[in-house]
Amino acid sequence: MECQECHERPATLHFTQVINGEKTEVYVCEVCAKEKGYMNYPEEGYSLQHLLSGLLNSTFESPKSTTGQQTKELKCPKCEMTLSKFKRLGKFGCPDCYETFADSLDPIFRRVHSGNTKHYGKIPARIGGDMRLKKQVDVYKEELQRLIKNEAFEEAATVRDKIKELEEQTRGDDS
């Protein structure tokens, strides 16, 4: 495959970027990658710490680069895990860590999970009928709010009718 930038040399590098579920792929040669800034330090290898710090949206600092200013880092009271240790390891030490570091987790989860911060899970096919209906009602209600905000009242009326129909189905299943 030829380089998408210069169209002269063969592409030796493949970069994929996913932002908010939109995937962009670029195929470039090493020369263009250096010139266009796709690679910051092409002569150095990347360590696992660099990879994790990139995924967790933080910067990697080597011990040599500390400025001498020590800031008190937040620690989990139960397992004494620090946020920097979590970023380095990629996993928590105990369930209390989620509460301790709650303020710092949202940006990390957004980056790792392509902008998503909520996990809805899967519903078993045989026993999840009612749950699916309730979930669909929630989806329609969000869509209804968006349509009302955008003043698309005719579409909003259609969605409102769908919500009423699904709610009647769930009430009919309960009796």
C-alpha positions as a LaTeX table, in Angstrom:
\begin{tabular}{lrrr}
\hline
Residue & $x$ (\AA) & $y$ (\AA) & $z$ (\AA) \\
\hline
Met1 & 0.00 & 0.00 & 0.00 \\
Glu2 & 1.32 & 3.47 & $-0.82$ \\
Cys3 & 1.70 & 6.35 & 1.65 \\
Gln4 & $-1.45$ & 8.47 & 1.86 \\
Glu5 & 0.58 & 11.66 & 2.41 \\
Cys6 & 3.37 & 11.65 & $-0.21$ \\
His7 & 2.11 & 8.91 & $-2.58$ \\
Glu8 & 5.78 & 8.07 & $-3.31$ \\
Arg9 & 6.94 & 5.52 & $-0.75$ \\
Pro10 & 5.23 & 2.40 & 0.58 \\
Ala11 & 3.21 & 2.86 & 3.78 \\
Thr12 & 4.95 & 1.12 & 6.65 \\
Leu13 & 2.87 & 2.55 & 9.52 \\
His14 & $-0.84$ & 2.26 & 10.20 \\
Phe15 & $-2.52$ & 4.65 & 12.65 \\
Thr16 & $-6.10$ & 4.14 & 13.85 \\
Gln17 & $-7.93$ & 6.72 & 15.92 \\
Val18 & $-11.41$ & 6.22 & 17.40 \\
Ile19 & $-13.15$ & 9.32 & 18.74 \\
Asn20 & $-16.77$ & 9.11 & 19.89 \\
Gly21 & $-17.23$ & 5.90 & 17.93 \\
Glu22 & $-15.87$ & 7.36 & 14.66 \\
Lys23 & $-12.87$ & 5.44 & 13.32 \\
Thr24 & $-10.15$ & 7.09 & 11.22 \\
Glu25 & $-7.28$ & 5.13 & 9.67 \\
Val26 & $-4.10$ & 6.55 & 8.14 \\
Tyr27 & $-1.41$ & 4.63 & 6.22 \\
Val28 & 1.89 & 6.51 & 5.97 \\
Cys29 & 5.58 & 5.95 & 5.38 \\
Glu30 & 8.06 & 6.57 & 8.19 \\
Val31 & 9.33 & 9.82 & 6.65 \\
Cys32 & 5.85 & 11.36 & 6.43 \\
Ala33 & 4.98 & 10.11 & 9.92 \\
Lys34 & 7.96 & 12.05 & 11.29 \\
Glu35 & 7.21 & 15.16 & 9.22 \\
Lys36 & 3.48 & 15.27 & 9.97 \\
Gly37 & 3.94 & 14.64 & 13.69 \\
Tyr38 & 2.29 & 11.21 & 13.86 \\
Met39 & 5.32 & 10.01 & 15.80 \\
Asn40 & 6.85 & 12.05 & 18.62 \\
Tyr41 & 9.98 & 10.02 & 19.36 \\
Pro42 & 10.46 & 7.51 & 16.55 \\
Glu43 & 13.92 & 6.40 & 17.68 \\
Glu44 & 12.77 & 5.36 & 21.16 \\
Gly45 & 10.68 & 2.29 & 21.88 \\
Tyr46 & 7.45 & 2.57 & 23.81 \\
Ser47 & 7.15 & 0.92 & 27.18 \\
Leu48 & 4.04 & $-0.52$ & 28.78 \\
Gln49 & 3.96 & 2.56 & 31.00 \\
His50 & 3.81 & 4.84 & 27.95 \\
Leu51 & 0.99 & 2.75 & 26.51 \\
Leu52 & $-1.06$ & 2.82 & 29.72 \\
Ser53 & $-0.43$ & 6.50 & 30.34 \\
Gly54 & $-1.62$ & 7.22 & 26.80 \\
Leu55 & $-4.74$ & 5.14 & 27.27 \\
Leu56 & $-5.48$ & 6.66 & 30.66 \\
Asn57 & $-5.01$ & 10.23 & 29.37 \\
Ser58 & $-2.08$ & 11.14 & 31.56 \\
Thr59 & 1.50 & 12.05 & 30.92 \\
Phe60 & 4.36 & 9.75 & 31.76 \\
Glu61 & 7.05 & 11.34 & 33.86 \\
Ser62 & 10.30 & 9.64 & 34.49 \\
Pro63 & 11.80 & 9.89 & 37.96 \\
Lys64 & 14.46 & 12.24 & 36.55 \\
Ser65 & 11.87 & 14.82 & 35.48 \\
Thr66 & 10.39 & 15.58 & 38.91 \\
Thr67 & 10.69 & 19.21 & 39.91 \\
Gly68 & 11.21 & 18.58 & 43.59 \\
Gln69 & 7.71 & 19.73 & 44.53 \\
Gln70 & 5.98 & 16.92 & 46.35 \\
Thr71 & 2.20 & 17.00 & 46.24 \\
Lys72 & 0.21 & 14.83 & 48.59 \\
Glu73 & $-1.40$ & 12.17 & 46.44 \\
Leu74 & $-4.81$ & 10.74 & 47.25 \\
Lys75 & $-4.69$ & 7.18 & 48.61 \\
Cys76 & $-7.37$ & 4.58 & 49.07 \\
Pro77 & $-7.90$ & 4.22 & 52.84 \\
Lys78 & $-8.38$ & 0.46 & 52.59 \\
Cys79 & $-5.63$ & $-0.79$ & 50.25 \\
Glu80 & $-3.46$ & 2.37 & 50.03 \\
Met81 & $-3.55$ & 2.36 & 46.22 \\
Thr82 & $-2.68$ & 5.74 & 44.68 \\
Leu83 & $-4.11$ & 7.17 & 41.46 \\
Ser84 & $-0.70$ & 7.18 & 39.81 \\
Lys85 & $-0.24$ & 3.51 & 40.72 \\
Phe86 & $-3.68$ & 2.74 & 39.21 \\
Lys87 & $-2.72$ & 4.55 & 36.01 \\
Arg88 & 0.50 & 2.55 & 35.87 \\
Leu89 & $-1.06$ & $-0.86$ & 36.62 \\
Gly90 & $-4.44$ & $-0.36$ & 34.96 \\
Lys91 & $-6.43$ & $-1.96$ & 37.80 \\
Phe92 & $-7.59$ & $-1.10$ & 41.30 \\
Gly93 & $-6.59$ & $-2.79$ & 44.52 \\
Cys94 & $-10.07$ & $-3.00$ & 46.08 \\
Pro95 & $-13.72$ & $-1.91$ & 45.60 \\
Asp96 & $-13.20$ & 1.20 & 47.78 \\
Cys97 & $-10.81$ & 2.59 & 45.15 \\
Tyr98 & $-13.80$ & 3.41 & 42.90 \\
Glu99 & $-15.24$ & 5.74 & 45.54 \\
Thr100 & $-11.88$ & 7.21 & 46.52 \\
Phe101 & $-10.89$ & 8.13 & 42.96 \\
Ala102 & $-14.41$ & 8.81 & 41.60 \\
Asp103 & $-13.60$ & 12.39 & 40.54 \\
Ser104 & $-10.67$ & 11.25 & 38.39 \\
Leu105 & $-12.26$ & 8.20 & 36.77 \\
Asp106 & $-14.78$ & 9.78 & 34.40 \\
Pro107 & $-12.17$ & 11.25 & 32.01 \\
Ile108 & $-10.20$ & 7.99 & 32.09 \\
Phe109 & $-13.26$ & 5.86 & 31.29 \\
Arg110 & $-14.30$ & 8.26 & 28.51 \\
Arg111 & $-10.92$ & 7.91 & 26.85 \\
Val112 & $-10.64$ & 4.15 & 27.23 \\
His113 & $-14.24$ & 3.42 & 26.20 \\
Ser114 & $-14.57$ & 5.77 & 23.21 \\
Gly115 & $-16.60$ & 8.37 & 25.05 \\
Asn116 & $-18.93$ & 6.01 & 26.91 \\
Thr117 & $-19.09$ & 6.22 & 30.69 \\
Lys118 & $-22.06$ & 3.93 & 31.39 \\
His119 & $-22.26$ & 0.19 & 30.97 \\
Tyr120 & $-25.74$ & $-1.21$ & 30.50 \\
Gly121 & $-24.79$ & $-4.86$ & 30.28 \\
Lys122 & $-26.52$ & $-7.60$ & 28.37 \\
Ile123 & $-29.99$ & $-8.98$ & 28.99 \\
Pro124 & $-30.63$ & $-12.74$ & 28.69 \\
Ala125 & $-32.92$ & $-13.48$ & 25.73 \\
Arg126 & $-35.31$ & $-15.83$ & 27.57 \\
Ile127 & $-36.03$ & $-13.77$ & 30.67 \\
Gly128 & $-35.35$ & $-10.19$ & 29.62 \\
Gly129 & $-38.53$ & $-9.30$ & 27.69 \\
Asp130 & $-39.89$ & $-6.83$ & 30.25 \\
Met131 & $-36.46$ & $-5.37$ & 30.87 \\
Arg132 & $-35.99$ & $-4.80$ & 27.14 \\
Leu133 & $-39.30$ & $-2.95$ & 26.93 \\
Lys134 & $-38.38$ & $-0.71$ & 29.86 \\
Lys135 & $-34.97$ & $-0.05$ & 28.36 \\
Gln136 & $-36.56$ & 0.83 & 25.01 \\
Val137 & $-38.94$ & 3.24 & 26.81 \\
Asp138 & $-35.90$ & 4.95 & 28.38 \\
Val139 & $-34.25$ & 5.25 & 24.96 \\
Tyr140 & $-37.43$ & 6.74 & 23.47 \\
Lys141 & $-37.76$ & 9.19 & 26.38 \\
Glu142 & $-34.22$ & 10.46 & 25.76 \\
Glu143 & $-35.01$ & 10.80 & 22.06 \\
Leu144 & $-38.25$ & 12.60 & 22.90 \\
Gln145 & $-36.37$ & 15.16 & 25.02 \\
Arg146 & $-33.89$ & 15.73 & 22.21 \\
Leu147 & $-36.68$ & 16.21 & 19.65 \\
Ile148 & $-38.55$ & 18.65 & 21.90 \\
Lys149 & $-35.34$ & 20.61 & 22.46 \\
Asn150 & $-34.84$ & 20.79 & 18.67 \\
Glu151 & $-38.52$ & 21.75 & 18.24 \\
Ala152 & $-39.26$ & 18.72 & 16.04 \\
Phe153 & $-42.76$ & 18.38 & 17.48 \\
Glu154 & $-44.26$ & 16.10 & 14.83 \\
Glu155 & $-41.49$ & 13.53 & 15.29 \\
Ala156 & $-41.78$ & 14.01 & 19.05 \\
Ala157 & $-45.49$ & 13.13 & 18.89 \\
Thr158 & $-44.65$ & 9.89 & 17.05 \\
Val159 & $-42.05$ & 8.97 & 19.68 \\
Arg160 & $-44.51$ & 9.87 & 22.46 \\
Asp161 & $-47.05$ & 7.45 & 20.95 \\
Lys162 & $-44.40$ & 4.71 & 20.83 \\
Ile163 & $-43.65$ & 5.32 & 24.51 \\
Lys164 & $-47.35$ & 5.03 & 25.42 \\
Glu165 & $-47.65$ & 1.81 & 23.42 \\
Leu166 & $-44.62$ & 0.22 & 25.13 \\
Glu167 & $-45.80$ & 1.35 & 28.59 \\
Glu168 & $-49.18$ & $-0.26$ & 27.92 \\
Gln169 & $-47.41$ & $-3.48$ & 26.94 \\
Thr170 & $-45.46$ & $-3.52$ & 30.20 \\
Arg171 & $-48.64$ & $-2.85$ & 32.21 \\
Gly172 & $-50.42$ & $-5.62$ & 30.27 \\
Asp173 & $-47.63$ & $-8.09$ & 31.14 \\
Asp174 & $-47.87$ & $-7.27$ & 34.85 \\
Ser175 & $-51.60$ & $-8.07$ & 35.16 \\
\hline
\end{tabular}
